[in-house]
Tab-separated table of C-alpha atoms in Angstrom:
chain	number	residue	atom	x	y	z
F	1	MET	CA	107.138	175.530	80.215
F	2	LEU	CA	108.005	174.930	83.875
F	3	THR	CA	107.779	178.611	84.864
F	4	GLY	CA	104.245	178.927	83.449
F	5	MET	CA	102.756	176.450	85.923
F	6	LYS	CA	100.717	177.185	89.011
F	7	ILE	CA	101.836	175.830	92.393
F	8	THR	CA	99.009	173.242	92.302
F	9	GLU	CA	100.316	171.893	88.960
F	10	ALA	CA	103.929	171.846	90.190
F	11	VAL	CA	102.919	170.000	93.392
F	12	ASP	CA	101.395	167.218	91.254
F	13	GLY	CA	104.204	167.227	88.672
F	14	LEU	CA	106.913	166.861	91.318
F	15	ARG	CA	105.140	163.895	92.905
F	16	GLN	CA	104.575	162.241	89.506
F	17	LYS	CA	108.290	162.730	88.770
F	18	LYS	CA	107.575	164.669	85.557
F	19	PHE	CA	110.415	167.008	86.593
F	20	SER	CA	112.586	167.554	89.661
F	21	ALA	CA	112.625	170.445	92.140
F	22	GLU	CA	116.130	171.225	90.887
F	23	GLU	CA	114.896	171.545	87.279
F	24	LEU	CA	111.959	173.676	88.427
F	25	THR	CA	114.246	175.988	90.420
F	26	LYS	CA	116.816	176.300	87.621
F	27	ALA	CA	114.032	177.264	85.174
F	28	HIS	CA	113.049	180.117	87.503
F	29	VAL	CA	116.672	181.205	88.025
F	30	ASN	CA	117.001	181.368	84.208
F	31	ALA	CA	113.825	183.488	84.043
F	32	ILE	CA	115.296	185.868	86.637
F	33	ASN	CA	118.558	186.103	84.661
F	34	LYS	CA	116.572	186.874	81.510
F	35	LEU	CA	114.112	189.408	82.913
F	36	ASN	CA	115.389	191.026	86.094
F	37	ASP	CA	117.577	193.676	84.430
F	38	ARG	CA	114.401	194.985	82.802
F	39	ILE	CA	111.725	194.430	85.470
F	40	ASN	CA	113.960	194.996	88.550
F	41	ALA	CA	111.777	192.729	90.705
F	42	TYR	CA	114.664	191.199	92.691
F	43	ILE	CA	117.066	193.140	94.919
F	44	THR	CA	119.035	190.009	95.931
F	45	VAL	CA	119.051	186.709	94.008
F	46	THR	CA	120.126	183.623	96.002
F	47	ALA	CA	120.475	181.206	93.072
F	48	ASP	CA	123.122	178.902	94.571
F	49	ALA	CA	121.290	178.542	97.890
F	50	ALA	CA	118.014	177.947	96.006
F	51	ILE	CA	119.527	175.096	93.975
F	52	GLU	CA	120.876	173.502	97.163
F	53	GLN	CA	117.405	173.822	98.780
F	54	ALA	CA	115.899	172.235	95.645
F	55	LYS	CA	118.293	169.273	95.821
F	56	ALA	CA	117.298	168.742	99.453
F	57	ALA	CA	113.629	168.972	98.410
F	58	ASP	CA	114.151	166.256	95.769
F	59	GLN	CA	115.481	163.934	98.475
F	60	LYS	CA	112.447	164.653	100.669
F	61	LEU	CA	110.102	164.022	97.740
F	62	ALA	CA	111.842	160.732	96.951
F	63	ALA	CA	111.346	159.654	100.558
F	64	GLY	CA	107.595	160.369	100.220
F	65	ASP	CA	105.125	162.260	102.483
F	66	ALA	CA	106.674	165.694	101.847
F	67	PRO	CA	104.635	168.869	102.662
F	68	ALA	CA	102.799	170.476	99.713
F	69	LEU	CA	105.325	173.317	99.251
F	70	THR	CA	108.355	171.021	99.045
F	71	GLY	CA	110.482	172.134	96.091
F	72	ILE	CA	108.268	175.113	95.170
F	73	PRO	CA	110.376	178.205	94.234
F	74	LEU	CA	109.145	181.382	95.950
F	75	ALA	CA	110.179	185.048	96.079
F	76	ILE	CA	110.403	186.732	99.488
F	77	LYS	CA	109.539	190.407	99.923
F	78	ASP	CA	112.667	192.158	101.205
F	79	LEU	CA	110.883	193.142	104.412
F	80	PHE	CA	111.058	189.623	105.879
F	81	CYS	CA	114.274	188.958	107.806
F	82	THR	CA	116.097	185.990	106.277
F	83	LYS	CA	118.980	184.506	108.248
F	84	GLY	CA	122.312	185.182	106.549
F	85	VAL	CA	120.658	186.875	103.536
F	86	LYS	CA	120.691	190.638	103.093
F	87	THR	CA	117.390	192.268	104.138
F	88	THR	CA	117.175	195.909	103.048
F	89	ALA	CA	113.507	197.049	103.258
F	90	ALA	CA	114.515	198.730	99.928
F	91	SER	CA	116.258	201.450	101.959
F	92	ARG	CA	119.813	202.806	101.925
F	93	ILE	CA	119.730	202.790	105.723
F	94	LEU	CA	119.595	198.957	105.742
F	95	GLU	CA	121.530	198.474	102.499
F	96	ASN	CA	124.005	196.003	104.038
F	97	PHE	CA	121.930	194.595	106.911
F	98	VAL	CA	122.235	190.787	107.224
F	99	PRO	CA	119.869	189.431	109.909
F	100	PRO	CA	121.156	186.747	112.294
F	101	TYR	CA	117.629	185.226	112.505
F	102	GLU	CA	114.713	184.116	110.319
F	103	SER	CA	111.232	185.682	110.406
F	104	THR	CA	108.500	183.319	111.617
F	105	VAL	CA	106.620	183.375	108.296
F	106	THR	CA	109.703	182.509	106.214
F	107	ALA	CA	110.757	179.899	108.813
F	108	ASN	CA	107.313	178.270	108.382
F	109	LEU	CA	107.749	178.180	104.588
F	110	LEU	CA	111.240	176.680	104.912
F	111	ARG	CA	109.888	174.111	107.381
F	112	ASP	CA	107.435	173.043	104.648
F	113	GLY	CA	110.171	172.644	102.036
F	114	ALA	CA	109.813	175.854	100.009
F	115	VAL	CA	112.770	177.059	97.920
F	116	PHE	CA	113.729	180.759	98.221
F	117	LEU	CA	114.884	182.340	94.948
F	118	GLY	CA	115.785	185.669	96.547
F	119	LYS	CA	114.511	188.916	98.033
F	120	VAL	CA	112.178	191.097	95.973
F	121	ASN	CA	111.838	194.838	95.638
F	122	LEU	CA	109.250	197.039	97.372
F	123	ASP	CA	108.516	200.648	98.206
F	124	GLU	CA	111.029	201.705	100.871
F	125	PHE	CA	109.838	200.416	104.286
F	126	ALA	CA	106.602	199.402	102.487
F	127	MET	CA	105.557	203.053	102.075
F	128	GLY	CA	103.984	203.579	98.667
F	129	SER	CA	101.447	202.430	96.082
F	130	GLY	CA	103.596	202.152	92.961
F	131	ASN	CA	106.954	200.624	93.893
F	132	LEU	CA	108.525	203.897	92.812
F	133	ASN	CA	110.003	204.669	96.251
F	134	SER	CA	112.682	201.957	96.390
F	135	ALA	CA	116.317	202.955	96.967
F	136	PHE	CA	117.165	200.212	94.449
F	137	GLY	CA	115.071	201.635	91.602
F	138	ALA	CA	111.470	201.307	90.472
F	139	VAL	CA	109.913	197.965	89.502
F	140	GLU	CA	108.308	197.690	86.066
F	141	ASN	CA	104.916	196.042	85.651
F	142	PRO	CA	105.291	193.117	83.199
F	143	TRP	CA	101.965	194.144	81.581
F	144	LYS	CA	101.872	196.671	78.719
F	145	ARG	CA	99.131	198.830	77.278
F	146	GLN	CA	98.170	197.584	73.826
F	147	GLY	CA	100.593	198.905	71.206
F	148	GLU	CA	102.725	200.761	73.790
F	149	ASP	CA	105.943	200.149	75.691
F	150	THR	CA	105.200	202.692	78.456
F	151	PHE	CA	106.678	201.892	81.890
F	152	LEU	CA	103.659	200.957	84.036
F	153	VAL	CA	103.820	200.618	87.822
F	154	PRO	CA	103.192	197.183	89.397
F	155	GLY	CA	101.461	198.724	92.430
F	156	GLY	CA	102.922	198.867	95.898
F	157	SER	CA	104.325	198.294	98.272
F	158	SER	CA	104.633	194.594	97.301
F	159	GLY	CA	105.338	195.510	93.663
F	160	GLY	CA	108.399	193.273	93.357
F	161	SER	CA	106.408	190.299	94.669
F	162	ALA	CA	103.531	190.889	92.222
F	163	ALA	CA	105.813	191.532	89.221
F	164	ALA	CA	107.938	188.432	89.965
F	165	VAL	CA	104.865	186.170	90.044
F	166	ALA	CA	103.225	187.764	86.981
F	167	ALA	CA	106.450	187.569	84.934
F	168	GLN	CA	106.951	183.892	85.887
F	169	MET	CA	110.121	184.668	87.875
F	170	ALA	CA	108.632	182.871	90.936
F	171	MET	CA	105.692	180.514	91.476
F	172	GLY	CA	104.454	182.564	94.423
F	173	ALA	CA	105.692	185.316	96.716
F	174	THR	CA	105.266	186.648	100.215
F	175	GLY	CA	103.862	190.144	100.575
F	176	THR	CA	102.835	192.424	103.414
F	177	ASP	CA	99.685	194.534	103.490
F	178	THR	CA	99.371	197.637	105.677
F	179	GLY	CA	96.744	199.525	103.651
F	180	GLY	CA	96.444	197.438	100.480
F	181	SER	CA	100.037	196.489	99.666
F	182	ILE	CA	99.177	192.894	98.691
F	183	ARG	CA	95.782	193.486	97.087
F	184	GLN	CA	96.492	196.558	94.940
F	185	PRO	CA	99.695	195.141	93.303
F	186	ALA	CA	97.850	191.841	92.718
F	187	ALA	CA	95.149	193.794	90.837
F	188	TYR	CA	97.685	195.780	88.786
F	189	CYS	CA	99.677	192.652	87.829
F	190	GLY	CA	96.780	190.284	87.124
F	191	ILE	CA	97.516	187.838	89.950
F	192	THR	CA	95.817	186.783	93.201
F	193	GLY	CA	96.743	187.927	96.702
F	194	ILE	CA	95.211	187.743	100.153
F	195	LYS	CA	95.654	189.943	103.205
F	196	PRO	CA	94.685	187.631	106.072
F	197	THR	CA	92.975	188.766	109.282
F	198	TYR	CA	95.276	190.852	111.495
F	199	GLY	CA	96.999	188.368	113.810
F	200	ARG	CA	96.625	185.335	111.500
F	201	CYS	CA	100.306	185.411	110.407
F	202	SER	CA	103.124	186.313	112.777
F	203	ARG	CA	104.765	189.716	112.349
F	204	TRP	CA	107.926	188.561	114.151
F	205	GLY	CA	110.959	189.250	111.972
F	206	ILE	CA	109.074	191.488	109.525
F	207	ILE	CA	110.543	194.999	109.434
F	208	ALA	CA	107.789	197.183	110.906
F	209	TYR	CA	105.988	200.048	109.172
F	210	ALA	CA	102.696	200.435	111.108
F	211	SER	CA	102.456	197.724	113.747
F	212	SER	CA	98.677	197.755	114.251
F	213	LEU	CA	98.088	197.325	110.496
F	214	ASP	CA	100.991	195.292	109.017
F	215	GLN	CA	100.001	191.755	108.011
F	216	ALA	CA	101.866	189.161	105.929
F	217	GLY	CA	100.110	187.245	103.171
F	218	PRO	CA	100.688	185.193	100.016
F	219	MET	CA	100.604	186.257	96.357
F	220	GLY	CA	100.165	183.644	93.638
F	221	LYS	CA	98.821	182.737	90.208
F	222	SER	CA	95.532	181.348	91.543
F	223	VAL	CA	93.247	181.319	94.568
F	224	GLU	CA	94.266	177.741	95.389
F	225	ASP	CA	97.977	178.637	95.179
F	226	CYS	CA	97.381	181.350	97.789
F	227	ALA	CA	95.473	178.851	99.946
F	228	ILE	CA	98.427	176.417	99.894
F	229	MET	CA	100.868	179.207	100.815
F	230	LEU	CA	98.697	180.679	103.580
F	231	GLN	CA	98.298	177.212	105.090
F	232	SER	CA	102.066	177.238	105.659
F	233	MET	CA	102.508	180.925	106.576
F	234	ALA	CA	99.700	181.191	109.154
F	235	GLY	CA	99.718	180.047	112.764
F	236	PHE	CA	100.193	181.181	116.335
F	237	ASP	CA	103.578	182.568	117.357
F	238	PRO	CA	104.354	183.279	121.036
F	239	LYS	CA	107.079	185.711	119.862
F	240	ASP	CA	104.409	188.072	118.438
F	241	SER	CA	102.022	189.505	121.032
F	242	THR	CA	99.454	190.324	118.308
F	243	SER	CA	99.449	186.755	116.927
F	244	VAL	CA	96.125	184.981	117.556
F	245	ASP	CA	96.094	181.450	118.957
F	246	LYS	CA	93.504	179.967	116.611
F	247	GLU	CA	93.739	176.730	114.676
F	248	VAL	CA	94.625	177.073	110.987
F	249	PRO	CA	91.848	175.423	108.921
F	250	ASP	CA	92.364	173.526	105.655
F	251	TYR	CA	92.262	176.490	103.274
F	252	ARG	CA	92.772	174.378	100.165
F	253	ALA	CA	89.696	172.244	100.955
F	254	ALA	CA	87.620	175.447	101.173
F	255	CYS	CA	88.344	176.220	97.500
F	256	ASN	CA	85.711	173.743	96.244
F	257	ARG	CA	82.815	174.645	98.529
F	258	SER	CA	79.343	175.409	97.185
F	259	LEU	CA	78.166	179.035	97.423
F	260	LYS	CA	74.436	178.181	97.463
F	261	GLY	CA	72.536	180.510	99.790
F	262	MET	CA	75.542	182.666	100.596
F	263	LYS	CA	74.838	186.388	101.037
F	264	VAL	CA	77.145	188.846	99.257
F	265	GLY	CA	77.107	192.515	100.269
F	266	ILE	CA	77.706	195.356	97.804
F	267	PRO	CA	78.715	198.484	99.769
F	268	MET	CA	77.227	201.634	98.213
F	269	GLU	CA	80.088	203.823	99.538
F	270	TYR	CA	82.538	202.110	97.146
F	271	ARG	CA	80.778	203.711	94.150
F	272	VAL	CA	83.067	206.718	94.370
F	273	PRO	CA	83.326	209.675	91.972
F	274	GLY	CA	86.117	209.079	89.476
F	275	LEU	CA	85.643	205.295	89.447
F	276	SER	CA	86.597	204.114	85.966
F	277	PRO	CA	83.557	202.869	83.954
F	278	GLU	CA	85.579	199.736	83.145
F	279	ILE	CA	86.023	198.967	86.856
F	280	GLU	CA	82.297	199.606	87.355
F	281	ALA	CA	81.511	197.136	84.539
F	282	VAL	CA	83.824	194.409	85.854
F	283	TRP	CA	82.306	194.868	89.337
F	284	GLN	CA	78.821	194.321	87.862
F	285	GLN	CA	80.147	191.271	86.026
F	286	GLY	CA	81.420	189.903	89.353
F	287	ILE	CA	77.967	190.430	90.903
F	288	ASN	CA	76.403	188.476	88.003
F	289	TRP	CA	78.876	185.572	88.427
F	290	LEU	CA	78.001	185.276	92.113
F	291	LYS	CA	74.247	185.374	91.361
F	292	GLU	CA	74.758	182.517	88.892
F	293	ALA	CA	76.672	180.574	91.582
F	294	GLY	CA	73.597	180.736	93.843
F	295	CYS	CA	74.479	183.754	95.997
F	296	GLU	CA	71.999	186.347	97.211
F	297	ILE	CA	73.146	189.918	96.499
F	298	VAL	CA	72.445	192.455	99.262
F	299	ASP	CA	73.045	196.226	99.104
F	300	VAL	CA	74.800	197.331	102.289
F	301	SER	CA	76.263	200.493	103.773
F	302	LEU	CA	79.626	201.151	105.440
F	303	PRO	CA	78.949	204.795	106.372
F	304	HIS	CA	82.398	205.634	107.746
F	305	THR	CA	84.272	204.339	104.674
F	306	LYS	CA	84.743	207.891	103.421
F	307	HIS	CA	86.953	208.627	106.438
F	308	GLY	CA	89.101	205.510	105.927
F	309	LEU	CA	91.896	207.069	103.889
F	310	ALA	CA	92.255	210.164	106.099
F	311	THR	CA	92.267	207.994	109.234
F	312	TYR	CA	94.880	205.671	107.736
F	313	TYR	CA	97.184	208.551	106.806
F	314	ILE	CA	97.173	209.700	110.445
F	315	ILE	CA	97.541	206.321	112.192
F	316	ALA	CA	100.043	204.660	109.817
F	317	PRO	CA	102.560	207.574	109.714
F	318	ALA	CA	102.248	207.995	113.505
F	319	GLU	CA	103.232	204.365	114.031
F	320	ALA	CA	105.955	204.654	111.360
F	321	SER	CA	107.428	207.708	113.081
F	322	SER	CA	107.740	205.641	116.255
F	323	ASN	CA	108.952	202.428	114.555
F	324	LEU	CA	111.593	204.137	112.412
F	325	ALA	CA	113.119	206.003	115.362
F	326	ARG	CA	115.339	202.926	115.892
F	327	TYR	CA	117.357	203.711	112.720
F	328	ASP	CA	119.811	206.150	114.275
F	329	GLY	CA	123.205	204.929	113.035
F	330	VAL	CA	124.212	203.719	116.503
F	331	ARG	CA	123.235	200.037	116.691
F	332	TYR	CA	122.955	198.737	113.130
F	333	GLY	CA	122.360	199.887	109.570
F	334	ARG	CA	123.998	202.800	107.846
F	335	ARG	CA	126.031	205.308	109.900
F	336	VAL	CA	127.035	208.798	108.763
F	337	ASP	CA	129.251	210.424	111.394
F	338	GLY	CA	128.786	213.959	112.694
F	339	ALA	CA	130.436	216.364	115.139
F	340	SER	CA	127.827	215.550	117.817
F	341	LEU	CA	125.347	212.767	118.564
F	342	ASP	CA	122.468	214.872	117.230
F	343	GLU	CA	124.396	215.522	114.039
F	344	LEU	CA	125.136	211.786	113.665
F	345	TYR	CA	121.378	211.082	113.918
F	346	ALA	CA	120.492	213.811	111.425
F	347	ASN	CA	123.219	212.850	108.940
F	348	THR	CA	122.417	209.124	109.128
F	349	ARG	CA	118.666	209.574	108.706
F	350	GLY	CA	119.107	212.285	106.061
F	351	ALA	CA	121.304	210.026	103.919
F	352	GLY	CA	119.531	206.762	104.745
F	353	PHE	CA	115.829	207.565	104.225
F	354	GLY	CA	114.120	208.439	100.938
F	355	ASP	CA	111.668	211.309	100.390
F	356	GLU	CA	108.435	209.376	100.989
F	357	VAL	CA	109.738	207.833	104.223
F	358	LYS	CA	110.833	211.279	105.456
F	359	ARG	CA	107.413	212.693	104.522
F	360	ARG	CA	105.589	210.022	106.550
F	361	ILE	CA	107.924	210.359	109.548
F	362	LEU	CA	107.268	214.125	109.533
F	363	MET	CA	103.487	213.636	109.272
F	364	GLY	CA	103.560	211.019	112.033
F	365	THR	CA	105.695	213.069	114.373
F	366	TYR	CA	103.392	216.066	113.792
F	367	VAL	CA	100.165	214.181	114.638
F	368	LEU	CA	101.768	212.720	117.777
F	369	SER	CA	103.143	216.055	119.004
F	370	ALA	CA	101.786	217.512	122.261
F	371	GLY	CA	99.497	220.148	120.745
F	372	TYR	CA	97.973	217.885	118.081
F	373	TYR	CA	97.749	214.403	119.621
F	374	ASP	CA	94.097	214.778	120.677
F	375	ALA	CA	93.009	216.596	117.534
F	376	TYR	CA	94.542	214.051	115.133
F	377	TYR	CA	95.789	210.733	116.524
F	378	LEU	CA	93.199	210.239	119.245
F	379	ARG	CA	90.349	211.276	116.948
F	380	ALA	CA	91.646	208.954	114.195
F	381	GLN	CA	91.611	206.032	116.643
F	382	LYS	CA	87.960	206.806	117.483
F	383	VAL	CA	87.033	206.881	113.772
F	384	ARG	CA	88.921	203.613	113.270
F	385	LYS	CA	86.650	202.020	115.891
F	386	LEU	CA	83.602	203.264	113.962
F	387	ILE	CA	84.982	201.822	110.682
F	388	ASN	CA	85.484	198.481	112.419
F	389	GLN	CA	81.949	198.627	113.825
F	390	ASP	CA	80.553	199.266	110.301
F	391	PHE	CA	82.122	196.017	109.100
F	392	MET	CA	80.907	194.042	112.124
F	393	ASN	CA	77.354	195.347	111.616
F	394	VAL	CA	77.394	194.410	107.930
F	395	PHE	CA	78.771	190.920	108.629
F	396	ASP	CA	75.684	190.265	110.761
F	397	LYS	CA	73.705	190.483	107.495
F	398	VAL	CA	76.064	189.078	104.840
F	399	ASP	CA	78.869	186.503	104.539
F	400	VAL	CA	81.233	188.431	102.295
F	401	LEU	CA	81.579	191.814	100.544
F	402	LEU	CA	82.456	192.326	96.866
F	403	THR	CA	84.193	195.575	95.831
F	404	PRO	CA	86.742	196.813	93.293
F	405	THR	CA	90.399	196.527	94.388
F	406	ALA	CA	91.699	199.761	92.829
F	407	PRO	CA	89.933	202.708	91.147
F	408	THR	CA	91.838	202.253	87.846
F	409	ALA	CA	94.119	199.820	86.026
F	410	ALA	CA	97.901	200.206	86.460
F	411	PHE	CA	99.112	203.729	85.685
F	412	ALA	CA	102.317	204.855	84.015
F	413	LYS	CA	105.401	206.018	85.899
F	414	GLY	CA	105.037	209.791	86.327
F	415	GLU	CA	101.251	209.898	85.821
F	416	ASN	CA	100.157	210.302	89.463
F	417	GLN	CA	103.427	211.355	91.008
F	418	GLU	CA	103.318	215.151	91.144
F	419	ASP	CA	100.934	215.142	94.106
F	420	PRO	CA	101.470	212.587	96.935
F	421	VAL	CA	97.762	212.793	97.812
F	422	GLN	CA	96.857	211.520	94.312
F	423	MET	CA	99.112	208.528	94.946
F	424	TYR	CA	97.423	207.917	98.310
F	425	LEU	CA	94.004	207.723	96.573
F	426	ASN	CA	95.058	204.442	94.920
F	427	ASP	CA	94.416	202.802	98.302
F	428	ILE	CA	90.850	204.077	98.676
F	429	PHE	CA	89.222	200.603	98.352
F	430	THR	CA	91.823	198.630	100.307
F	431	VAL	CA	92.440	200.826	103.377
F	432	PRO	CA	89.062	200.346	105.183
F	433	ALA	CA	89.570	196.559	105.537
F	434	SER	CA	93.067	197.190	106.916
F	435	MET	CA	91.677	199.654	109.457
F	436	ALA	CA	89.137	197.022	110.551
F	437	GLY	CA	91.672	194.158	110.514
F	438	VAL	CA	89.397	191.974	108.344
F	439	PRO	CA	90.714	189.678	105.574
F	440	GLY	CA	90.675	190.718	101.916
F	441	LEU	CA	91.349	188.717	98.747
F	442	ALA	CA	92.104	190.325	95.369
F	443	LEU	CA	91.801	188.435	92.102
F	444	PRO	CA	91.859	189.335	88.387
F	445	ALA	CA	88.423	189.577	86.772
F	446	GLY	CA	88.977	191.025	83.295
F	447	LEU	CA	90.990	193.318	81.037
F	448	SER	CA	90.663	197.046	80.368
F	449	SER	CA	90.204	198.370	76.822
F	450	GLN	CA	93.994	198.897	76.821
F	451	GLY	CA	94.630	195.246	77.684
F	452	LEU	CA	95.506	195.722	81.371
F	453	PRO	CA	94.214	193.535	84.240
F	454	LEU	CA	91.326	194.741	86.394
F	455	GLY	CA	90.831	193.218	89.838
F	456	LEU	CA	87.991	192.634	92.263
F	457	GLN	CA	88.230	192.346	96.041
F	458	LEU	CA	86.395	190.075	98.461
F	459	LEU	CA	86.250	191.094	102.139
F	460	GLY	CA	85.298	188.684	104.904
F	461	ARG	CA	84.643	188.374	108.622
F	462	PRO	CA	87.651	188.190	110.964
F	463	PHE	CA	89.246	184.749	110.423
F	464	GLY	CA	86.820	184.136	107.548
F	465	GLU	CA	89.595	183.337	105.029
F	466	GLU	CA	87.937	180.002	104.163
F	467	THR	CA	84.845	181.841	102.894
F	468	LEU	CA	87.054	184.141	100.798
F	469	PHE	CA	88.825	181.139	99.254
F	470	ALA	CA	85.462	179.485	98.481
F	471	VAL	CA	83.944	182.588	96.857
F	472	GLY	CA	87.245	183.534	95.191
F	473	SER	CA	87.581	180.079	93.593
F	474	ALA	CA	84.070	180.256	92.147
F	475	MET	CA	84.739	183.744	90.742
F	476	GLU	CA	88.098	182.623	89.345
F	477	LYS	CA	86.389	179.778	87.441
F	478	ALA	CA	83.744	182.161	86.092
F	479	ALA	CA	86.301	184.820	85.080
F	480	ASN	CA	88.567	182.244	83.400
F	481	PHE	CA	91.355	184.841	83.359
F	482	THR	CA	94.088	183.222	81.240
F	483	HIS	CA	95.725	186.374	79.860
F	484	LYS	CA	99.487	186.741	80.268
F	485	PRO	CA	101.702	189.845	80.472
F	486	THR	CA	104.047	190.856	77.667
F	487	LEU	CA	107.183	190.530	79.786
F	488	ARG	CA	107.367	186.974	81.112
F	489	ALA	CA	109.642	183.955	81.130
F	490	GLY	CA	107.751	182.337	78.254
F	491	GLY	CA	107.401	185.564	76.257
F	492	SER	CA	109.791	187.683	74.227
F	493	LEU	CA	111.592	190.755	75.533
């Protein structure tokens, strides 16, 4: 089953001529044709272009010395600008936007021979934790509760990316993480994802939500798959002023390192009220695996963690309010005419933005307004500095932190939706690392009593991705998570 393979297996298979890149790509296009009407992971499918890219990849492979990703079919989150291919940010306001340029991250992947199957769904402008806020409809998690066919959310905002990989409709996918949007969907869909250090991957050509937080990263079926993808995606970009000029190490080589003598911190503040006993148990299991691998477990404290979510929901909407001001119907995107310029703005934005985007623009504009700037935005920036300092203090004592990724397994559509604040709480474990700009890797560690994946999260020092790949690989081997979702290319509908 070609679609069931990991990237590492496909890399070897292509070089041993067990199958061609064209066959591999066509198998994934067939999976998309079979499953996408149900799962709704893809907004735009570029099957013809993908097959042409695959044919070119076969020629490169035949010539020898092709980069690792040559011929590997990937899904691209529809927040990355792709030259000549519609890029919507899952919003009506950009419904027909076709960029004349390629984002740096996707250009890097194309440079290394990757095949793009299409653009995948997300929460509109990456705002959400359930992929329920897309103008093109919600994405369904390919996993099911035992004995039920309830529509479960895949997490957000990179829900389309996570669902596509889990359902075997892509071998890997790009995601973006502003407050957990790679890690939380990875946990809900039983796959692996890493949010690199802020500045590790270029943001150029990624449609902005909150510029001081947004970071691109890979999502895949294994830790090593993510390492191969990040190797290609990362690197300095002079077009992005927040990109860091630091050499990209060999992430794949880090996957086999010994963990002997490594110190792993367990932050007490992550034992929050309402944490599911199953998550608590899988967390303890993760601690035991790392002890067995030769790690020393250290209890640590991140005292300002409790302010992380509140701080995030001031800073991120403030930046969004500023970033989304450019969608006015004048230069590009949707335009709804009015009797005056002000009316044109109001009509365009009223018709073009969904409810959650409007809510965050309103919150952001409020906290930036003259009377409230000091009380909210300025204070939030001060707390953010304290959160960052907590992490730096802890990383003087330990090499990596182990925490849960999300407080529960995937929830059903409608379960947490009445109150937006309840939805925001899904990000409680992922937001602090985003505020501090440190890297975080999420991987599946077990199943709930209802048969749903439960994930754990590893957090590292700035630019400590190699350590995360080393520890993540060891945990992945110990967890031996081989479960598959109900809805997948190799399964039945």
